[in-house]
XYZ file of N, CA and C in Angstrom:
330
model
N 13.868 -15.852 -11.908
C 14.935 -16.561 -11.251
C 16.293 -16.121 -11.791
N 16.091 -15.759 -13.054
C 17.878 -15.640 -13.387
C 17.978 -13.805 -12.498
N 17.423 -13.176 -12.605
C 17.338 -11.664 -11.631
C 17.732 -12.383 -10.010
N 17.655 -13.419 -9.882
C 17.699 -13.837 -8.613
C 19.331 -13.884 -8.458
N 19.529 -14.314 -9.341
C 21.041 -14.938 -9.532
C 22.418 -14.473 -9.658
N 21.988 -12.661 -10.274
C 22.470 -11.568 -10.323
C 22.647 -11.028 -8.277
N 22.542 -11.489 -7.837
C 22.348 -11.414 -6.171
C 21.997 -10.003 -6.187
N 20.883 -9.024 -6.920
C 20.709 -7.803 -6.608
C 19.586 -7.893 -5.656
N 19.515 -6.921 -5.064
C 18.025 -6.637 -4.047
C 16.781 -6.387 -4.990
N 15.827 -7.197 -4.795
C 14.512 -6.991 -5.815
C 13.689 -6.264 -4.829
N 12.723 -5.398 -5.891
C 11.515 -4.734 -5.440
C 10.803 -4.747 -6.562
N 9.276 -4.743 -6.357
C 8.854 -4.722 -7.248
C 7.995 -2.975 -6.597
N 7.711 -2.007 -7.674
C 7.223 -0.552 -7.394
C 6.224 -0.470 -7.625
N 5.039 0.390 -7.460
C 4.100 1.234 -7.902
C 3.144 -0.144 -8.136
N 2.723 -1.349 -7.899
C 2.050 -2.581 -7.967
C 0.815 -1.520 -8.119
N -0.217 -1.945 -9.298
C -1.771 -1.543 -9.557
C -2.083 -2.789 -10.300
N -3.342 -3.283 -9.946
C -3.488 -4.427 -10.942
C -5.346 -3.662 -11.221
N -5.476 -3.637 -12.275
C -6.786 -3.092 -12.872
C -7.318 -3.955 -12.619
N -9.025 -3.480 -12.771
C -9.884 -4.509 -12.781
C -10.823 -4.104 -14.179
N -10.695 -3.377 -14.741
C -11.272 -2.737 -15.630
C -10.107 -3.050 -17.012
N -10.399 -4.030 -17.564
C -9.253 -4.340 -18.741
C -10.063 -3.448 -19.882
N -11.314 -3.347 -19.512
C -11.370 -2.790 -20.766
C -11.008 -1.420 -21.277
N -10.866 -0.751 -20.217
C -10.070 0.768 -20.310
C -8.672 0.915 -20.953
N -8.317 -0.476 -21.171
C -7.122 -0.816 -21.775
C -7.208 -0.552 -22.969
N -8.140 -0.943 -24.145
C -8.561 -0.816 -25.035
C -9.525 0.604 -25.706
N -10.389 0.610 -24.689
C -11.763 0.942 -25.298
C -11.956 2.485 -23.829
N -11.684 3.728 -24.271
C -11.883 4.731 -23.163
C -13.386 4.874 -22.727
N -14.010 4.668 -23.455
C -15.502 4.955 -22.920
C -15.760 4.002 -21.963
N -15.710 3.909 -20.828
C -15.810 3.584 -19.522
C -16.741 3.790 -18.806
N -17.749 4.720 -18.759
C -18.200 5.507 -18.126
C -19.230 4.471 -17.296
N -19.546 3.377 -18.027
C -20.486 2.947 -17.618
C -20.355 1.317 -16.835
N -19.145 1.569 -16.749
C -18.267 0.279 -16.123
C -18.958 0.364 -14.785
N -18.966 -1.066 -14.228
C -19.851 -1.683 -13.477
C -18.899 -2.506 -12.324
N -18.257 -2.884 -11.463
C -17.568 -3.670 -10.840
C -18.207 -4.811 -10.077
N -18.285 -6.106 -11.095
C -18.737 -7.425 -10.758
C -18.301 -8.078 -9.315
N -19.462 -8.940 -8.838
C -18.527 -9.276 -7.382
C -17.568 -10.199 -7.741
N -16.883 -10.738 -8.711
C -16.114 -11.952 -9.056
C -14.773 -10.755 -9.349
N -14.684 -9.867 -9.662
C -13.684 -8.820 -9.813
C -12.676 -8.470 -8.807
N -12.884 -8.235 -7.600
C -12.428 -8.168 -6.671
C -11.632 -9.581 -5.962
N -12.475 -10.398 -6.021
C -11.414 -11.816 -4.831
C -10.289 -11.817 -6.271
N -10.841 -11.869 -7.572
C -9.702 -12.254 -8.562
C -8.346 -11.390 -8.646
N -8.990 -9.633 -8.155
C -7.794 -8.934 -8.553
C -6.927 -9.073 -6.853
N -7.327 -9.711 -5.804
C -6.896 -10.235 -4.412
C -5.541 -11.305 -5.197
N -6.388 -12.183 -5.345
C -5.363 -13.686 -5.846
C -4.711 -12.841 -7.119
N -4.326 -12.108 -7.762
C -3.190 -11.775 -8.005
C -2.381 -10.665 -7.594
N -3.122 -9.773 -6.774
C -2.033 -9.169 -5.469
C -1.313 -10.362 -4.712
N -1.936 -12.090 -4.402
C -1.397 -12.488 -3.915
C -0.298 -13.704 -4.644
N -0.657 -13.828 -5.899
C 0.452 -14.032 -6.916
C 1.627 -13.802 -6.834
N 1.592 -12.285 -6.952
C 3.092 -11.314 -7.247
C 3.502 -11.656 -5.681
N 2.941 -11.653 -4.672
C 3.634 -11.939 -3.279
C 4.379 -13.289 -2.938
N 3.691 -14.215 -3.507
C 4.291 -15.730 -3.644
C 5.015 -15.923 -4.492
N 4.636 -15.764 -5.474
C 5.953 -15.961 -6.406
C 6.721 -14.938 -6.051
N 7.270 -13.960 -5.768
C 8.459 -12.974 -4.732
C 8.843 -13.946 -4.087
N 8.064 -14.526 -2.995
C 8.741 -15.235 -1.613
C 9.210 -16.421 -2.338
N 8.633 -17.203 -3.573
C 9.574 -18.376 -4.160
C 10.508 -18.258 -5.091
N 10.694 -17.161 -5.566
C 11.467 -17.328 -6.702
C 12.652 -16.403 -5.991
N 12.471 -15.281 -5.144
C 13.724 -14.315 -4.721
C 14.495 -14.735 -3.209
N 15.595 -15.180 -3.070
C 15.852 -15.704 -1.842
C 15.354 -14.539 -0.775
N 15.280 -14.737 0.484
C 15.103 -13.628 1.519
C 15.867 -12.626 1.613
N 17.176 -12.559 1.371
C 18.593 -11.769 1.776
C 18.403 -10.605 0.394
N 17.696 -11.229 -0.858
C 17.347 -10.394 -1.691
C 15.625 -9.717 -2.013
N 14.987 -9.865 -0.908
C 13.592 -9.441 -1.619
C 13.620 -7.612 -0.450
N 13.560 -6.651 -1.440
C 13.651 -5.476 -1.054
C 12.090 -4.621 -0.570
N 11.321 -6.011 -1.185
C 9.771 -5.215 -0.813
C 8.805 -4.941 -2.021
N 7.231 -5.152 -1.856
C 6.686 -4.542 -2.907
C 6.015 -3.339 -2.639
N 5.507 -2.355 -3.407
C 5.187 -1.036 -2.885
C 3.845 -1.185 -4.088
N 3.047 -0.675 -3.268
C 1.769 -0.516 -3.564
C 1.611 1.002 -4.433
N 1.500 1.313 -5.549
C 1.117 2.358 -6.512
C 0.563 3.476 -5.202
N -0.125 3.313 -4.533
C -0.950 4.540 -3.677
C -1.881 3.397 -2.480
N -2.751 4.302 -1.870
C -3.117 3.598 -0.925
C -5.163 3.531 -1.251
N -5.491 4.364 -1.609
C -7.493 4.346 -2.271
C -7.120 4.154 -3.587
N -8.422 3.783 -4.180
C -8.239 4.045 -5.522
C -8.846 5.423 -6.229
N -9.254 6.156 -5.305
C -9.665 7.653 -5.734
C -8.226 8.203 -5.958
N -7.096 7.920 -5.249
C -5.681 8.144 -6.139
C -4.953 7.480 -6.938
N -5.528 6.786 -7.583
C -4.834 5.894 -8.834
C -4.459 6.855 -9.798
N -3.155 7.105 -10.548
C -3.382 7.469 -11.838
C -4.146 6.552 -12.942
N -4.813 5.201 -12.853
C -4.903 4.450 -13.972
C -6.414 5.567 -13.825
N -7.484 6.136 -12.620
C -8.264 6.949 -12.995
C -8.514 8.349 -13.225
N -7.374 9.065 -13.624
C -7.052 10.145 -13.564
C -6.092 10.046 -14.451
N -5.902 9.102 -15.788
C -5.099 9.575 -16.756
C -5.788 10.226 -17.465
N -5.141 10.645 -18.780
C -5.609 12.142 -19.539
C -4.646 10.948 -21.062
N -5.897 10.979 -21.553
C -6.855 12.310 -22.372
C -8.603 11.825 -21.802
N -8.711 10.806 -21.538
C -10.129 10.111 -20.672
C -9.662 9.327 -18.981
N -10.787 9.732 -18.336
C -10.687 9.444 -16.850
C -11.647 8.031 -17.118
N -10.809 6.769 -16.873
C -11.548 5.303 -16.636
C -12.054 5.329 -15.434
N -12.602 4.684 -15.545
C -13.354 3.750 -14.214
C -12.560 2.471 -13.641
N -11.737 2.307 -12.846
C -11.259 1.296 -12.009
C -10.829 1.517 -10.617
N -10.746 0.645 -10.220
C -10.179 0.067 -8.580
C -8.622 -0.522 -8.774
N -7.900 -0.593 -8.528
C -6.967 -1.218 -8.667
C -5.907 -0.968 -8.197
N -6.284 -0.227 -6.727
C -5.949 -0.489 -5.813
C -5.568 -1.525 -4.625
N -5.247 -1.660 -3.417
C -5.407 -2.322 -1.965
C -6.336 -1.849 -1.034
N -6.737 -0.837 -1.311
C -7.998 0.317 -0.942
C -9.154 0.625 -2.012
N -10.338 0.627 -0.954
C -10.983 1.360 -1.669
C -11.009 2.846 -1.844
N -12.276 3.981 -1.856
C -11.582 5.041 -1.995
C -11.708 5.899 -0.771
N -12.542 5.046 0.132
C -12.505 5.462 1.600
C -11.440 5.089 2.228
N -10.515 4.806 1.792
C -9.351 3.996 2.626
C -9.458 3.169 3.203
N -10.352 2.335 2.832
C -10.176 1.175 3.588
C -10.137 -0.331 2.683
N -9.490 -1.043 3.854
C -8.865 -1.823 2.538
C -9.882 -3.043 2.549
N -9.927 -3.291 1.078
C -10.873 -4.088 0.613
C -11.083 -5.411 0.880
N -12.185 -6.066 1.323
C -12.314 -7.005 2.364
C -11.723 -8.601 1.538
N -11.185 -8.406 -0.157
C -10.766 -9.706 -1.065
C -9.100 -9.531 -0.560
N -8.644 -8.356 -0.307
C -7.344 -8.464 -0.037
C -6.628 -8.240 1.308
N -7.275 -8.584 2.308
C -7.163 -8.976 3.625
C -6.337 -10.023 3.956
N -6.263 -11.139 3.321
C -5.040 -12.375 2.882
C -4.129 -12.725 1.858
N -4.196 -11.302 0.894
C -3.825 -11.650 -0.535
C -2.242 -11.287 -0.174
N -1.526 -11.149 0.719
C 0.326 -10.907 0.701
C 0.067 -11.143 1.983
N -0.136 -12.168 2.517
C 0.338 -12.584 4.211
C 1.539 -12.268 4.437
N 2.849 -12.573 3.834
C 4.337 -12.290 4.214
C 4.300 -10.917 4.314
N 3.916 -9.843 3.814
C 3.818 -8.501 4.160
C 2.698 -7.760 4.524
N 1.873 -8.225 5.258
C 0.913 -8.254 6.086
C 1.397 -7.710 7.367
């Protein structure tokens, strides 16, 4: 809210929300598994960052959020270096198509 107040145009960029925290920590990944409770959760906070945008930034200032890429076969979070993780954390899967938890998760930019 105080960024609000500054009357600049907000955006938020490059939005990835992992689902794989543990790649955060721990590179050996390999054997990461994607739970069905993983997905609606990493939805409801794609749709987090969208609501709180629409409540906290007046309209005249919200510039848009931009999605990191569109599959997650182009994520850099799986294709960083010095180890390639295992995640999704994308709006897509890696067929391009978008994943059936985030179908309602940013209605205002829908």
């Amino acid at each position: 809210m105080k960024m609000a107040r500054l009357g600049l145009l907000e955006r938020i960029t490059e939005l990835d929300i992992s689902v794989n925290l543990r790649s955060q920590t721990n590179p050996q990944t390999a054997n990461f598994v994607i739970s069905p409770t993983m997905l609606p959760q990493q939805a409801a906070k794609f749709k987090y960052v969208a609501e709180s945008t629409i409540r906290n930034v007046p309209e005249a200032q919200r510039y848009g959020i931009t999605i990191w890429g569109v599959s997650d076969a182009d994520s850099w979070l799986r294709n960083r270096l010095p180890f390639h993780t295992k995640d999704y954390p994308l709006y897509g899967m890696r067929t391009i198509t978008r994943k059936k938890h985030t179908q309602n998760s940013m209605p205002a930019y829908n």
